[in-house]
XYZ file of N, CA and C in Angstrom:
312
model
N 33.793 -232.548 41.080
C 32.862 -233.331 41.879
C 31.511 -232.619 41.976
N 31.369 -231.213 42.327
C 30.304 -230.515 42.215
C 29.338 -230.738 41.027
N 30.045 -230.529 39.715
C 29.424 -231.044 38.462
C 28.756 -232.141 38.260
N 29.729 -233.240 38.778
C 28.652 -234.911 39.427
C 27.870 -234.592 39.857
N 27.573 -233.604 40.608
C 26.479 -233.893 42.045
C 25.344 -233.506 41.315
N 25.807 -232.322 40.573
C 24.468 -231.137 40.027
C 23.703 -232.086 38.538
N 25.017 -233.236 38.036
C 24.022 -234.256 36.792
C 23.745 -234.743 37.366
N 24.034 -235.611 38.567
C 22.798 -236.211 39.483
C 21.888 -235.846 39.798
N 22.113 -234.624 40.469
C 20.461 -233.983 40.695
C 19.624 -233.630 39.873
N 20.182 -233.087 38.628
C 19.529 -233.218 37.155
C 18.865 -234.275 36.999
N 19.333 -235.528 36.692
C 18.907 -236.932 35.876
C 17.936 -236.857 37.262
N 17.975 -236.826 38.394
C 17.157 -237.280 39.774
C 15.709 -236.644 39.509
N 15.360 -235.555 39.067
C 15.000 -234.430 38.752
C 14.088 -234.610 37.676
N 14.594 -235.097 36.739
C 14.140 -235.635 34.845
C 13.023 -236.699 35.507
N 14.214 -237.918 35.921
C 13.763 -239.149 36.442
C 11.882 -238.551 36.788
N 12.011 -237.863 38.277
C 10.420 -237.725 39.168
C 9.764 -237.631 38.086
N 10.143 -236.217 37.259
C 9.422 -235.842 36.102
C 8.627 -236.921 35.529
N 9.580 -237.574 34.471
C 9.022 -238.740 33.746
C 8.387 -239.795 34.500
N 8.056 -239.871 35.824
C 7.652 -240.774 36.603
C 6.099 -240.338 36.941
N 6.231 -239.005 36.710
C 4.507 -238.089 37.065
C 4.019 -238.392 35.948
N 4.438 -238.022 34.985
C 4.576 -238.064 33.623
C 3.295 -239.351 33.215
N 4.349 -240.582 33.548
C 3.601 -241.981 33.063
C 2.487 -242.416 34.352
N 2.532 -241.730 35.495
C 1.313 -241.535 36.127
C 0.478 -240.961 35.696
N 0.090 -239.601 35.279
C -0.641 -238.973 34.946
C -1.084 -239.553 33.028
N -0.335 -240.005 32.546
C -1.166 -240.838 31.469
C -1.666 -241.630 31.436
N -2.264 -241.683 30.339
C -3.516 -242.952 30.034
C -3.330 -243.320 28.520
N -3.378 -244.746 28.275
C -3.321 -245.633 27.052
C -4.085 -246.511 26.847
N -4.637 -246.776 26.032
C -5.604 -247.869 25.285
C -5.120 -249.168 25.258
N -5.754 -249.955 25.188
C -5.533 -251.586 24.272
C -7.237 -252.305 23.784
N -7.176 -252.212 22.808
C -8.137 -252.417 21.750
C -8.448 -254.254 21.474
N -9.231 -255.142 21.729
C -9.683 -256.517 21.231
C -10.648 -256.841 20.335
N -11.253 -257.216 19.889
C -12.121 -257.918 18.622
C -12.427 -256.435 17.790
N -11.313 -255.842 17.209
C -11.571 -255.081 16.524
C -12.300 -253.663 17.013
N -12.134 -253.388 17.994
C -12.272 -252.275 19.012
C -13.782 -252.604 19.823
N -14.607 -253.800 19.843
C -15.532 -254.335 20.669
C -15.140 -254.157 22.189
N -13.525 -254.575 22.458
C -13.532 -254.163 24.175
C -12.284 -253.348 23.929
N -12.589 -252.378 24.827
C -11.269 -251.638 25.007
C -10.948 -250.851 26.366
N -9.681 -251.274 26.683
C -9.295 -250.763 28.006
C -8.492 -249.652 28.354
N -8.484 -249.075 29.506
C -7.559 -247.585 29.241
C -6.404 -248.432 30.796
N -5.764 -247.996 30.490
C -4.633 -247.982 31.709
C -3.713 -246.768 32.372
N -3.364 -246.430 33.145
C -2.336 -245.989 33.553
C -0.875 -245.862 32.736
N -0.011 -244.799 32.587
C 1.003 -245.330 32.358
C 1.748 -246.248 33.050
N 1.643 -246.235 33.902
C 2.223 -247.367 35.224
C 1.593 -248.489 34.990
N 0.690 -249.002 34.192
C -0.172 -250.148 33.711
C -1.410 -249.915 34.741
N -2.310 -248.865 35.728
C -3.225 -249.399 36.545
C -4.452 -249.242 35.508
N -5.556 -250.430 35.781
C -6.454 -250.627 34.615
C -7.347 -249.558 35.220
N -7.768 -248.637 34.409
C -8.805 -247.207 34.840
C -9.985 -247.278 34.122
N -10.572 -247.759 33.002
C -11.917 -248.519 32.465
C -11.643 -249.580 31.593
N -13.120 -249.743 31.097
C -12.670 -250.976 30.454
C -14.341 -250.952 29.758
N -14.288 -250.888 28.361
C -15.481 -250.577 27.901
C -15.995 -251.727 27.015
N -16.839 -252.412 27.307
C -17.651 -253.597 26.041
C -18.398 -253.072 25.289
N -18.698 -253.238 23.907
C -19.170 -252.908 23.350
C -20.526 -253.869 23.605
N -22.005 -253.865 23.700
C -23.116 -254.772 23.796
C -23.047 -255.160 23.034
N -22.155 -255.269 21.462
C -22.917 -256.857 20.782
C -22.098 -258.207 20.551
N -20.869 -257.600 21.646
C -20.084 -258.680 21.967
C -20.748 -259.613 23.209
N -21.392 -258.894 24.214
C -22.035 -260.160 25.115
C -23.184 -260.767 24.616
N -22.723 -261.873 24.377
C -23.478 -263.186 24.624
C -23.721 -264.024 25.351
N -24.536 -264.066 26.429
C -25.116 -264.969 27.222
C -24.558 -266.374 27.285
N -24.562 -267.149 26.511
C -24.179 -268.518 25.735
C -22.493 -268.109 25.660
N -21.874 -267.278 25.696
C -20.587 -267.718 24.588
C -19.741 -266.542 25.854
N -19.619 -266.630 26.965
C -18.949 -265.514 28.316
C -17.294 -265.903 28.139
N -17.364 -266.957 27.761
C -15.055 -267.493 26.959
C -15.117 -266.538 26.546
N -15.665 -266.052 25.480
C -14.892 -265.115 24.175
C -14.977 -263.943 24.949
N -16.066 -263.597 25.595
C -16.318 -262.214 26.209
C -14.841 -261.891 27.304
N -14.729 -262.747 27.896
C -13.471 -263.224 29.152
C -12.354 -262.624 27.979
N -11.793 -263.898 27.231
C -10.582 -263.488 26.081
C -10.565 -262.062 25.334
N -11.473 -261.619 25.239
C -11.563 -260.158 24.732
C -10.664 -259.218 25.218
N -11.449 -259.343 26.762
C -11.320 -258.472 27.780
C -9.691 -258.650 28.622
N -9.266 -260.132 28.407
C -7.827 -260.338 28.681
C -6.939 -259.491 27.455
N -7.964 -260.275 26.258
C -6.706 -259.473 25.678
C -6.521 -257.862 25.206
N -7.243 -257.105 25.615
C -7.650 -255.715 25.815
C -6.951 -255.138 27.074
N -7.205 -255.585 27.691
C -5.908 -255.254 29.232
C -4.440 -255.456 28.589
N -4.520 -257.089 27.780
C -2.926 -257.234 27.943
C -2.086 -256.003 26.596
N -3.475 -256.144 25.869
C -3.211 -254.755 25.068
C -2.631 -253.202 26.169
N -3.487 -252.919 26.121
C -3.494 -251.733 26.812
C -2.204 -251.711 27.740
N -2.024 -252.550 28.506
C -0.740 -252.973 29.029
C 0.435 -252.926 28.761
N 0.606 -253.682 27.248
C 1.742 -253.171 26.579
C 2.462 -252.261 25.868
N 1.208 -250.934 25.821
C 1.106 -250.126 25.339
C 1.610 -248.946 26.675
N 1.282 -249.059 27.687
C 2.013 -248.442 28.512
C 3.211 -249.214 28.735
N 3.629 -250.189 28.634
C 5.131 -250.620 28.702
C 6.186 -249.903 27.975
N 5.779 -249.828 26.589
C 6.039 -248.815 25.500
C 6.278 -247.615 25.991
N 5.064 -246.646 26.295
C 5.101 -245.206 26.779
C 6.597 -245.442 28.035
N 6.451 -246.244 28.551
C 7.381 -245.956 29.768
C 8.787 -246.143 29.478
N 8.954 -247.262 28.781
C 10.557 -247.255 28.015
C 11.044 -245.827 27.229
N 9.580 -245.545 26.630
C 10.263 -244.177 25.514
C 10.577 -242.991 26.219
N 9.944 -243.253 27.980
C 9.971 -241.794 28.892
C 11.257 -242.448 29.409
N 10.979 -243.297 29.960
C 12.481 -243.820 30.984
C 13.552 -244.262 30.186
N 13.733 -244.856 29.200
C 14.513 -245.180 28.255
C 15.620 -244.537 28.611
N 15.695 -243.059 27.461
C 16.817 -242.416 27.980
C 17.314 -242.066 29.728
N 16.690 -242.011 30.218
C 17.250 -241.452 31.893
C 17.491 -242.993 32.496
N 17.183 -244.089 32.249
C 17.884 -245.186 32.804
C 18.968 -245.405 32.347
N 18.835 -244.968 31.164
C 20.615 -245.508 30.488
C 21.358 -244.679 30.977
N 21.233 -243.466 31.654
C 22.312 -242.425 32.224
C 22.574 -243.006 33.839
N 21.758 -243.799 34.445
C 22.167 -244.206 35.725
C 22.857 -245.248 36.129
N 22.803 -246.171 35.312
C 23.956 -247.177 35.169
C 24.763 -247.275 34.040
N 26.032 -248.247 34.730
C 26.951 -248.363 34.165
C 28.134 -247.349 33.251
N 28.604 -246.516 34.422
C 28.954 -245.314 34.494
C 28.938 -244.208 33.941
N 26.951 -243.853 34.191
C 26.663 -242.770 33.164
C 26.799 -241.887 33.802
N 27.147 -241.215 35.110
C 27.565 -240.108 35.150
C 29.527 -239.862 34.942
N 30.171 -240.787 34.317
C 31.168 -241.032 34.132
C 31.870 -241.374 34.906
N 31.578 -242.136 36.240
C 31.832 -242.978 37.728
C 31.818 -244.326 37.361
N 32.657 -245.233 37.436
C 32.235 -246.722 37.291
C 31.072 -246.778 37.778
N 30.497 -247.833 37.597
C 28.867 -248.298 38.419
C 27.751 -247.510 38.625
N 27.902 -246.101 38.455
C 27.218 -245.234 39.229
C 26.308 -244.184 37.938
């Protein structure tokens, strides 16, 4: 039982880790060919977001808008990524009896 306790506190341990981890990073997502590009959080929080000037056009603020959506939703999924490849392994050890406990 001791041994349970101490891979729990292990994986508990890993877990914070990888949780500072994808806080303390930052990831890109790139639109019209790197014209807008956004940085995020590993946690997804949006931290800049850069236009390039010869994408605004006065006349044409849709495309400028869609850029910039899809530069977030970039960047976005790109920390979704980072966070599966950190959490990935240490979620699969907490369920479904990864410390060799039913459920647990």
């Amino acid at each position: 039982m001791q041994a349970i306790l101490a891979q729990a506190q292990k994986m508990q341990e890993q877990l914070l880790s990888a949780q500072q981890e994808l806080a303390d990073a930052e990831v890109t997502g790139t639109a019209g060919g790197g014209l807008v590009t956004a940085t995020v959080s590993g946690a997804g929080e949006l931290k800049a977001l850069v236009i390039d000037p010869k994408v605004v056009d006065p006349d044409d603020t849709e495309t400028l808008a869609d850029l910039v959506i899809a530069a977030v939703r970039d960047a976005g999924n790109n920390a979704q990524r980072l966070a599966e490849e950190k959490m990935g392994p240490l979620a699969g050890g907490l369920g479904g009896g990864g410390l060799g406990l039913p459920g647990l």
